[in-house]
XYZ file of C-alpha atoms in Angstrom:
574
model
C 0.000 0.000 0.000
C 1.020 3.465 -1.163
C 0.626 6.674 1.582
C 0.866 10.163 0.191
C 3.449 12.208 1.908
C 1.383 14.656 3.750
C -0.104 11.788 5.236
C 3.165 9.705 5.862
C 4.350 13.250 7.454
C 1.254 13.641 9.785
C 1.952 9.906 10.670
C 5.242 10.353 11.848
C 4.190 13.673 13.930
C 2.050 11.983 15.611
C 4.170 9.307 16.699
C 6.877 11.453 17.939
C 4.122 13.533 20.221
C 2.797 10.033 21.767
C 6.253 9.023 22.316
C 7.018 12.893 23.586
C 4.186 12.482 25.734
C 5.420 9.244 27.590
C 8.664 10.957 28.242
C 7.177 13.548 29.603
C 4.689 11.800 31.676
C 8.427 9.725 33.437
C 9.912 13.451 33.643
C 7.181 14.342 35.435
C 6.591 11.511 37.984
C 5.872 13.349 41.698
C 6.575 16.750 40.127
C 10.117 15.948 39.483
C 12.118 14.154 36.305
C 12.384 11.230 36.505
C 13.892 8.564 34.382
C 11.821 5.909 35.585
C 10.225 4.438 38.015
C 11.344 1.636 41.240
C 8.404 0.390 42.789
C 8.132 -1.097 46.491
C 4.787 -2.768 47.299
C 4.899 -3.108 51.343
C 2.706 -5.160 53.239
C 2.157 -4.016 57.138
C 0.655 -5.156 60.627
C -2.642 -3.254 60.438
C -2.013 -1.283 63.675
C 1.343 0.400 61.825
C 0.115 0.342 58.612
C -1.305 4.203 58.269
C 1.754 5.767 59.826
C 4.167 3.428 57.310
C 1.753 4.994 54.517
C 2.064 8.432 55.636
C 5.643 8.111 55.996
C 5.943 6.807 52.257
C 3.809 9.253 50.934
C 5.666 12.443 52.506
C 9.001 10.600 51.264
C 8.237 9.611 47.472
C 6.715 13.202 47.642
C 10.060 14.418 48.144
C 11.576 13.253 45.018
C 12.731 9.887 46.393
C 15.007 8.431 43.844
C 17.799 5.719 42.848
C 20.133 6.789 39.580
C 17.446 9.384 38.623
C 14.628 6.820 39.181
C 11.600 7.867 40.965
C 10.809 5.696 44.099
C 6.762 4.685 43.993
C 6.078 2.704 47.426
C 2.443 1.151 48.036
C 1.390 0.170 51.653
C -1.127 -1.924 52.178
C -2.845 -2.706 55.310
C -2.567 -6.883 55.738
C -2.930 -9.063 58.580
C 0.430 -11.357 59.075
C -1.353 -14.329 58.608
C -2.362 -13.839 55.575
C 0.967 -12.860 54.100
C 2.421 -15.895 55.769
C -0.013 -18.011 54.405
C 1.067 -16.811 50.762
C 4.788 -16.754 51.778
C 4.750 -19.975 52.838
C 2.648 -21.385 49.772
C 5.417 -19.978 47.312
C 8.059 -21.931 49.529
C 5.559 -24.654 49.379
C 5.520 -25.322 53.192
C 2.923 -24.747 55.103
C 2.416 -22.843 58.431
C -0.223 -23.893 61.776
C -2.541 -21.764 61.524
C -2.087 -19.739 59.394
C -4.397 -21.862 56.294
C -4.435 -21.487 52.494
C -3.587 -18.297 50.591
C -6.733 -15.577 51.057
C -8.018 -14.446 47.626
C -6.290 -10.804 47.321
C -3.358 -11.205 48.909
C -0.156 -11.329 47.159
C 3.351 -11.306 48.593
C 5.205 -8.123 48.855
C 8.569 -6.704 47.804
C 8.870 -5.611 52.165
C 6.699 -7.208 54.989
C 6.537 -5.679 58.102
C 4.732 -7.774 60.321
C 3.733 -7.126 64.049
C 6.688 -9.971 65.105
C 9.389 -11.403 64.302
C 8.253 -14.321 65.037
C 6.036 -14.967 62.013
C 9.716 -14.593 60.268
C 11.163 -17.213 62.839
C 8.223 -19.415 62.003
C 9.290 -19.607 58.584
C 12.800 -20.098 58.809
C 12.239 -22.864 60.784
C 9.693 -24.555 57.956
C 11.765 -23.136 54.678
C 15.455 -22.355 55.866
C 16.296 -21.905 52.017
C 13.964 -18.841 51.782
C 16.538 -16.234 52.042
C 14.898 -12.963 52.873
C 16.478 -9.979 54.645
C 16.053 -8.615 57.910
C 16.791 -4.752 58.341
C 15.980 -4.805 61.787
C 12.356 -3.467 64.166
C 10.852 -0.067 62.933
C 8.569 0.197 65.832
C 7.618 -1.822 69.452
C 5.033 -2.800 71.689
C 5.561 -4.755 75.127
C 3.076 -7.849 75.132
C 1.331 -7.552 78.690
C -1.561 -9.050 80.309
C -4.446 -6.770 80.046
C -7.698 -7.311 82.958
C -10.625 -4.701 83.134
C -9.252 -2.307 86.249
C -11.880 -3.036 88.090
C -10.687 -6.620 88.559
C -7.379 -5.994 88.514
C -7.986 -3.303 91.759
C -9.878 -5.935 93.556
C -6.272 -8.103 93.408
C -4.411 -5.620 94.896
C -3.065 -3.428 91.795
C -1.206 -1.073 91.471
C 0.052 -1.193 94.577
C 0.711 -5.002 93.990
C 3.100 -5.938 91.602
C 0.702 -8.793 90.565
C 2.869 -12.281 89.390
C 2.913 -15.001 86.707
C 2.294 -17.301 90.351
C -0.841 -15.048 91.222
C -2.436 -15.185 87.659
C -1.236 -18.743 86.858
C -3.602 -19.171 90.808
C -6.054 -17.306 89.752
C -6.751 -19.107 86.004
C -5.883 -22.359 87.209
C -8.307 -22.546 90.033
C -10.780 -19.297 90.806
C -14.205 -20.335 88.714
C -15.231 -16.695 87.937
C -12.062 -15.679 85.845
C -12.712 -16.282 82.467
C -9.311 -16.036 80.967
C -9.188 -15.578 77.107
C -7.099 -15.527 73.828
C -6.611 -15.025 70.456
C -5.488 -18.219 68.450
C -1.817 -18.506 69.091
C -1.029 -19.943 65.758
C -2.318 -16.736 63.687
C -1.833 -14.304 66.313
C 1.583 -13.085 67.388
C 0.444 -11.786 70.555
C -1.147 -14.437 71.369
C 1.954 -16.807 70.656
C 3.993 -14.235 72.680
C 1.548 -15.036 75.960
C 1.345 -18.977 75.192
C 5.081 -18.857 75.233
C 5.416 -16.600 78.605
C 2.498 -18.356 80.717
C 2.880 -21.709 80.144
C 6.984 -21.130 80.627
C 5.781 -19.916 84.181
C 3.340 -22.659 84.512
C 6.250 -25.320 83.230
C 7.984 -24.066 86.682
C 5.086 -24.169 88.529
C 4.102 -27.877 88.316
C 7.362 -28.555 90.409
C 5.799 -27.422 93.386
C 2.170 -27.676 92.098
C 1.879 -30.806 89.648
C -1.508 -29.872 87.070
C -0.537 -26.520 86.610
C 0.537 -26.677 82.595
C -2.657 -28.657 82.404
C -5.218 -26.656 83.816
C -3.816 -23.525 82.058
C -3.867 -25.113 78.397
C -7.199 -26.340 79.448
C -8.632 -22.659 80.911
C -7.135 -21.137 77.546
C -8.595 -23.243 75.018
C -11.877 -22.988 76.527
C -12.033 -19.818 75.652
C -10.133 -19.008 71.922
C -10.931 -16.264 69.966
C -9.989 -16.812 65.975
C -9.249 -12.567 65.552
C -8.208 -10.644 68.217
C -10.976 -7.901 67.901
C -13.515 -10.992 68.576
C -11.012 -11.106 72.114
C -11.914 -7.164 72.572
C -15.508 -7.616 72.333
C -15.734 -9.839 75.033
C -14.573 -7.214 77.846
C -16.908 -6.258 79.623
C -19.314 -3.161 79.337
C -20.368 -2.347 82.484
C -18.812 -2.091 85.717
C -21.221 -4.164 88.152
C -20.647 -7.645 89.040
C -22.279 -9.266 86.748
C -21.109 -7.843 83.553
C -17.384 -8.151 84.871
C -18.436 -11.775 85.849
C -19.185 -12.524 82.806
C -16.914 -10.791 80.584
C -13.191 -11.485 79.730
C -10.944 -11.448 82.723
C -7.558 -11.874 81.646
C -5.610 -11.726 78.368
C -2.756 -11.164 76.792
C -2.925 -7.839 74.753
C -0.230 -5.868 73.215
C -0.090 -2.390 74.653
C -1.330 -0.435 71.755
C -4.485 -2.036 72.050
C -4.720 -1.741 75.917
C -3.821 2.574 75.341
C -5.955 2.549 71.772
C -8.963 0.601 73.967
C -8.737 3.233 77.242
C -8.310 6.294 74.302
C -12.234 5.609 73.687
C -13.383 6.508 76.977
C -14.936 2.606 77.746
C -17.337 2.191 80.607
C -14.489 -0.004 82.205
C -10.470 0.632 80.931
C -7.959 -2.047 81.237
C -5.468 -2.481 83.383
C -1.886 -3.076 81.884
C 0.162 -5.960 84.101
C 3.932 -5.840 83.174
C 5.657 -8.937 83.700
C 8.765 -10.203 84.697
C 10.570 -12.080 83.012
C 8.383 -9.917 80.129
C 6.669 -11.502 77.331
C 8.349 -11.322 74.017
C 7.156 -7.981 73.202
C 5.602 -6.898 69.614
C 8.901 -5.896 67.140
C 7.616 -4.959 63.992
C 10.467 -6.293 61.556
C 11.092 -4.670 58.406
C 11.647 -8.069 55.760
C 12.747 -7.344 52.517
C 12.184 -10.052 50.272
C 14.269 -12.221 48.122
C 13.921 -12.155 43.998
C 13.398 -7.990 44.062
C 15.740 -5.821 41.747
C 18.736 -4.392 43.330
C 17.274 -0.980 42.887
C 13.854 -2.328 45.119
C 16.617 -3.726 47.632
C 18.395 -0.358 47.805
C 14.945 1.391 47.848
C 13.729 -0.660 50.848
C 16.868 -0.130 52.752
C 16.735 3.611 52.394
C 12.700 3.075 53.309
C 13.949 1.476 56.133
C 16.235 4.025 57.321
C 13.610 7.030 56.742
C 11.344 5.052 58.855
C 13.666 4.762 61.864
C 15.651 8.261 61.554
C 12.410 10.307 61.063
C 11.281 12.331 63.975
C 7.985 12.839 61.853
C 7.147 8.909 61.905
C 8.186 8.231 65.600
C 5.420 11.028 66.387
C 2.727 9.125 63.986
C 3.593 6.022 66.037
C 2.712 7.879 69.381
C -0.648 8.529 67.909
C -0.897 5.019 67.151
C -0.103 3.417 70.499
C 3.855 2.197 69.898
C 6.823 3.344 70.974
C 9.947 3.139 69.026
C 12.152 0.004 67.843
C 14.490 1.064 71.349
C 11.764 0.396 73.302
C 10.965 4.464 74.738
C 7.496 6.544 74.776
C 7.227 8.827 71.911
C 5.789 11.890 73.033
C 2.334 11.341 71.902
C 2.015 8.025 73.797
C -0.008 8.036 77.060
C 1.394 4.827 78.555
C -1.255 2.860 80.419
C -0.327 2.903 84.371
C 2.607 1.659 85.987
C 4.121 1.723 82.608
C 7.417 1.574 82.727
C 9.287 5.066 80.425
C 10.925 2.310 78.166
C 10.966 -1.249 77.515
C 14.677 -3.143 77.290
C 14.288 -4.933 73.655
C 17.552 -6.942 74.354
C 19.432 -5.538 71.227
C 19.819 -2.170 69.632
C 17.532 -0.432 67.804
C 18.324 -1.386 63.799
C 20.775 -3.824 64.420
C 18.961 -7.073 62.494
C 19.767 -8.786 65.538
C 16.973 -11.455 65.995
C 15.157 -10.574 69.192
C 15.126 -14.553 70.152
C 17.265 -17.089 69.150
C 17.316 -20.481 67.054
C 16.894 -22.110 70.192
C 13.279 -19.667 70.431
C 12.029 -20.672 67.266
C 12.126 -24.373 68.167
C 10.162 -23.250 71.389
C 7.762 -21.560 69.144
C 7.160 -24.939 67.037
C 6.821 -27.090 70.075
C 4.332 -24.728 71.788
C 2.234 -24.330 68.606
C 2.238 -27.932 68.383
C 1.690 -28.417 71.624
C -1.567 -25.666 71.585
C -2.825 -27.712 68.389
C -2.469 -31.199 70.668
C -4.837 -29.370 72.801
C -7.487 -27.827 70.564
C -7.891 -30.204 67.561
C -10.761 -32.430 67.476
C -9.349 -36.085 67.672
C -10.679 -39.601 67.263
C -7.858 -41.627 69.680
C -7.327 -45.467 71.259
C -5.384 -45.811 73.771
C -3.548 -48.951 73.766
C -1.595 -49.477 77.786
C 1.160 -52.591 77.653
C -0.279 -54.924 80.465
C 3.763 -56.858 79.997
C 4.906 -57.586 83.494
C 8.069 -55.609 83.596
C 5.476 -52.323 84.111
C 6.069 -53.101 87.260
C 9.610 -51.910 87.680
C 10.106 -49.274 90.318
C 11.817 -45.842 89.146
C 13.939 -44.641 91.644
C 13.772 -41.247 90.385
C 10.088 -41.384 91.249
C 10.208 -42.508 94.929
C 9.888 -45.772 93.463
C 6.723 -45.348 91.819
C 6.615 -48.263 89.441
C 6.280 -47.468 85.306
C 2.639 -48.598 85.171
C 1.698 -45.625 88.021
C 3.530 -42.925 86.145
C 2.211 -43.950 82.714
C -1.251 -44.026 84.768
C -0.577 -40.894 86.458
C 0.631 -39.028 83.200
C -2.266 -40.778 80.624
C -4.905 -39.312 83.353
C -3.197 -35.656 83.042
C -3.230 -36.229 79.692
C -7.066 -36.829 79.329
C -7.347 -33.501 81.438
C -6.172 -31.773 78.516
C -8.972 -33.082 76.095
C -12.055 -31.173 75.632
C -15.689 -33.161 75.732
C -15.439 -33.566 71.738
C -12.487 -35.430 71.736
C -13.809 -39.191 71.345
C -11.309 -41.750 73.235
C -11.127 -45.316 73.688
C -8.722 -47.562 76.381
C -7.267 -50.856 75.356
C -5.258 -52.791 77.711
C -2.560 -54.767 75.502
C -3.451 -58.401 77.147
C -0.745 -61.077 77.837
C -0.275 -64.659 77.924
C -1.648 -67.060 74.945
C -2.723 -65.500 71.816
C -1.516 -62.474 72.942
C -4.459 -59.411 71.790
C -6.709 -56.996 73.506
C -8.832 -56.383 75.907
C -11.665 -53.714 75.458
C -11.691 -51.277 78.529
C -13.745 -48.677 77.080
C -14.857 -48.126 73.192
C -14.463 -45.191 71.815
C -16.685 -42.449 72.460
C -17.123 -38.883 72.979
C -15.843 -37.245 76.215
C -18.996 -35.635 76.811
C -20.338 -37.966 79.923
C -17.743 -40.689 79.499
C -14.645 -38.873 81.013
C -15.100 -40.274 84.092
C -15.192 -43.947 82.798
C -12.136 -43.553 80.681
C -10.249 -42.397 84.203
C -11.478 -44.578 86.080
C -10.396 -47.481 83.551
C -7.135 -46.125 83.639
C -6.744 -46.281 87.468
C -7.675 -50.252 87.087
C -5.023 -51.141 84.638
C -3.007 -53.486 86.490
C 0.243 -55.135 85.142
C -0.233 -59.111 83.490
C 2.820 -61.732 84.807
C 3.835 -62.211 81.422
C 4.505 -60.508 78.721
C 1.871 -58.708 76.431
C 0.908 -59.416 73.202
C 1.776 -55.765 71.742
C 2.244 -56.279 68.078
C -1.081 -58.010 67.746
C -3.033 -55.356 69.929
C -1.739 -52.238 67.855
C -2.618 -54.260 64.688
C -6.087 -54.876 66.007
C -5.955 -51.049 67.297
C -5.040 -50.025 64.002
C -7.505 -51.593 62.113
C -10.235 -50.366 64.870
C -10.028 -46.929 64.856
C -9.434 -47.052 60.572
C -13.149 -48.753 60.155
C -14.287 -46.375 62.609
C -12.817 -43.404 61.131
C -14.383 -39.876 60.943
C -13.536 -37.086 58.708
C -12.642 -33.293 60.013
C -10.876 -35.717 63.328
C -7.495 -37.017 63.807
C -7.294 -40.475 63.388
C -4.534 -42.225 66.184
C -3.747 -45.110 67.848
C -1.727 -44.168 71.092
C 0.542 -46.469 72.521
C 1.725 -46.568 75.792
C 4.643 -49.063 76.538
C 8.421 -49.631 78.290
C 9.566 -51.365 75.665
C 8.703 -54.025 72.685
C 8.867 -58.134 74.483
C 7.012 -60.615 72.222
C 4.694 -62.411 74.264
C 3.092 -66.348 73.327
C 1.213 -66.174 70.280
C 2.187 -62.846 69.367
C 2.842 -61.205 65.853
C 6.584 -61.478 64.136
C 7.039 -57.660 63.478
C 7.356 -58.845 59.461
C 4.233 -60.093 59.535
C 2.825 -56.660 61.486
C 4.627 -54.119 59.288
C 3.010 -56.226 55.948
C -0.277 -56.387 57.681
C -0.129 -52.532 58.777
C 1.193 -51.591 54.658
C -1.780 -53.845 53.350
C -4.673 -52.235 55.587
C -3.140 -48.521 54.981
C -4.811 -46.365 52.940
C -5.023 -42.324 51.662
C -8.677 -42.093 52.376
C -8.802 -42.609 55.784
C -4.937 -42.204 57.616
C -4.547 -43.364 60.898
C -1.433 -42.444 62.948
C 0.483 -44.854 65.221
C 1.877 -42.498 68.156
C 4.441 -44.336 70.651
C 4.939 -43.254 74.135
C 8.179 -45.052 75.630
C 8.766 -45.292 78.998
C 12.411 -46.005 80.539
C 15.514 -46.699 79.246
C 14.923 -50.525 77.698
C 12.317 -49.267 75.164
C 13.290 -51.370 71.802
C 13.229 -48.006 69.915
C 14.102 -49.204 65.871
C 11.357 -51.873 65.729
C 8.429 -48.927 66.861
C 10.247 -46.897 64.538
C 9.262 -49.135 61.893
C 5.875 -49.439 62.484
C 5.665 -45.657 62.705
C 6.941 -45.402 59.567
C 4.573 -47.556 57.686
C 1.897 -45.512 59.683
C 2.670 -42.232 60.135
C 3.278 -41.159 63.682
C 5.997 -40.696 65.846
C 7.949 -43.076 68.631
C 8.839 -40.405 72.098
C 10.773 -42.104 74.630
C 10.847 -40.891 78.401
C 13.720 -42.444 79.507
C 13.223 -41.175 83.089
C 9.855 -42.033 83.475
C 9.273 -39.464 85.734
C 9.330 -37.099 82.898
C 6.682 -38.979 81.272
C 4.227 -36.352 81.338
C 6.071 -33.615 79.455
C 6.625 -36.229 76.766
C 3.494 -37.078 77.087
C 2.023 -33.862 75.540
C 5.160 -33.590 73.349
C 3.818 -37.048 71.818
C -0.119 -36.081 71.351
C 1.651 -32.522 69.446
C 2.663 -34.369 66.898
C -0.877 -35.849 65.524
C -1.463 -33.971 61.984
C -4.010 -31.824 60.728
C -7.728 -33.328 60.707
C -8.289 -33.979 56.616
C -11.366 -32.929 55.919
């Protein structure tokens, strides 16, 4: 095709003006010239997010540039959980708690999340995801918040109320109803988990029950969000609103000032611990696969954000103090706040506020809360074999059948009324097998007969037939099996002796592979007690199964490896 020139000519004019006009659109990015454009998306803790997007938009409105690039930065409001949730699907691991991807959320060049412990969290599951920690950009003290009313009738502020006075009053007083926000999506949360049942850990030396009766109190009474926690305080201050409102929580202390800002008809009271919770940090995460112009643009972000005397005076308005732990000016600190908070490290140093040893406290305690909490479908198998009967010195020579006893009772403390349980006793002599104790059944009016089974358990005087009992078990609780539970046989045992008529373990592990399926998993958990436990054998059968072997090898620490063991059942498939 042929063009005439004055057509050809208007042609190329107009080209050059579009092209003229997209240079001078860049020139003019922000009022300034620009030669392009970096752009930072930034995903933060919804309590810092408006001062991080104020601070952004007064800096990129500055002519914030890299090599005559205009800086664009984008805040967006997210809750951690969510950007964990995506984080952790693009490392393809997967977090407690924390779920599936929400629809909307996508992962950011920079997260700063309310803790560093969501970053700890997934270290721990993907140590190959290499992202960068500048270091905290703001803090809040984790403390345990009561209505004022309450907390006055215990003696504050003159008291300096304990972790021993509230672990007292949670663990025993039948008024208190002590609350929280699910520990596995809420840092805070976590942050009191960790802190209480540390103190409560301690506490069973003197007062055995303690860790129980806390994990119990708390899960009674979860929260999924933590503004479904704050709706629960109470409204009013007579008795019977406090009565029946939240008591006791654990509540950062932007919440507790942002709560008593609103003039409510009853504030909160602020307890500061000691040794303190692991307060609220803030980390500013820059993520791997960015340009190095994003990486350099987040790092000066960074730096703005903790130099700036305009953003330390947004985060007064918003309840936090800085990343060093004082009181901006604009923070009225709730009372018997102490002027600063010691964070343990420097402000902007990257240090990690906890270390590696911390994050494997955080797995076991999240595991530990889901032990609790999950619904579960469980037989408990108890070896009957004769050598139960051994004393344990360590235990003023209670023998291994009263401690396993002893801790399977504290266990079945733990378990709310939907758990359904069953109790096997692994029987001895010919033909080895079973016998029935109690079926399995909900909780809900059959606690007392599954304790009171337990305390009849008596050792056999030969040894028990264990290989064919946790085949029998096995196959049980699999034709039994309900979806949205957790499927598991539990055994208790000191150790693996094949009694008359028993399985070969060849002919259990075949049987076990041939009666597994996808459909319907059931897990084999093994609680050892002492130091004789035959540990490569269970190991084996765990293996075909899924589950876990735990040994207590003092079995007077059988309880804490007790709930170590029931931590380590899997997520309910649904």
């Amino acid at each position: 095709m042929r063009f005439r020139a004055g057509t050809a000519a208007l042609t190329t004019v107009a080209v050059v003006a579009v092209v003229a006009g997209v240079r001078v659109g860049i020139n003019q990015f922000n009022g300034a010239e620009c030669s392009g454009e970096v752009h930072l998306t930034v995903a933060a803790a919804p309590g810092l997010a408006e001062a991080v997007r104020s601070e952004a938009d007064a800096w990129t409105g500055e002519k914030a540039e890299i090599d005559g690039s205009c800086i664009r930065i984008d805040v967006q409001s997210s809750d951690p959980a969510d950007v964990a949730a995506v984080l952790s699907a693009k490392q393809r691991v997967s977090l407690t708690g924390a779920g599936a991807p929400r629809e909307g959320v996508a992962a950011p060049d920079v997260w700063i999340s309310d803790s560093r412990s969501w970053l700890q969290r997934l270290r721990s599951a993907a140590p190959s995801f290499a992202f960068t920690e500048e270091g905290s950009v703001a803090l809040s003290p984790v403390v345990l918040a009561m209505p004022a009313p309450i907390a006055e009738s215990l003696g504050w502020p003159r008291k300096k109320l304990t972790y021993n006075d509230l672990l007292t009053l949670i663990t025993t007083s039948t008024t208190t109803r002590t609350g929280t926000a699910d520990p596995t999506r809420d840092a805070t949360a976590l942050s009191g988990l960790l802190a209480l049942t540390a103190a409560a850990t301690a506490a069973d030396q003197r007062k055995p029950g303690t860790s129980n009766g806390l994990l119990r109190s708390l899960a009674t009474d979860t929260s999924v969000l933590r503004d479904d926690l704050m709706a629960q305080l109470p409204q009013s201050a007579d008795d019977a609103a406090l009565a029946a409102g939240l008591s006791l929580a654990a509540m950062p202390e932007s919440d507790v000032v942002r709560y008593n800002a609103g003039n409510p008809p009853v504030p909160l009271a602020a307890l500061y611990l000691e040794p303190a919770p692991v307060p609220l940090d803030h980390p500013f995460a820059v993520m791997p696969e960015i340009s190095p112009d994003q990486a350099e643009a987040a790092h000066q972000f960074y730096g703005r954000l903790t130099t700036g005397s305009a953003f330390r005076a947004q985060l007064g308005t918003a309840g936090l103090r800085a990343p060093d732990g004082t009181a901006p000016s604009g923070l009225k600190r709730p009372e018997g706040a102490p002027a600063r908070i010691d964070t343990g490290a420097s402000a902007g140093s990257g240090e990690a506020a906890a270390s590696d040893a911390d994050g494997a406290s955080i797995d076991r305690a999240l595991a530990g809360w889901s032990a609790v909490i999950a619904p579960a479908r469980m037989l408990a198998i108890v070896d009957s074999s004769t050598s139960m009967r051994t004393p344990v010195p360590t235990a003023r020579n209670a023998t291994r059948m009263q401690l396993t006893i002893a801790a399977a009772r504290g266990g079945l403390s733990l378990f709310s009324d939907d758990w359904a349980v069953g109790l096997w006793q692994s029987a001895g002599g010919s033909g080895g097998g079973h016998s029935e104790l109690v079926p399995i059944r909900p909780l809900t009016g059959n606690r007392t007969t599954v304790a009171n089974a337990l305390a009849g358990i008596r050792p056999s005087s030969g040894e028990a037939g264990l290989y064919r009992s946790i085949l029998e078990g096995y196959r049980a609780v699999q034709n039994g099996w309900q979806a949205g539970r957790v499927n598991s046989v539990l055994v208790l045992t000191d150790g693996v002796g094949i009694g008359e008529g028993d399985l070969e373990l060849n002919d259990l592990l075949d049987q076990l592979a041939e009666a597994k399926t996808a459909d319907k998993p059931v897990q084999v958990i093994v609680l050892g007690i002492g130091n004789a436990v035959e540990q490569p054998p269970l190991k084996k059968i765990t293996g075909v199964t899924g589950g876990g072997v735990f040994v207590a090898e003092d079995p007077a620490q059988i309880g804490a490896v007790f709930l170590e063991a029931l931590s380590l059942r899997t997520t309910a498939p649904r």
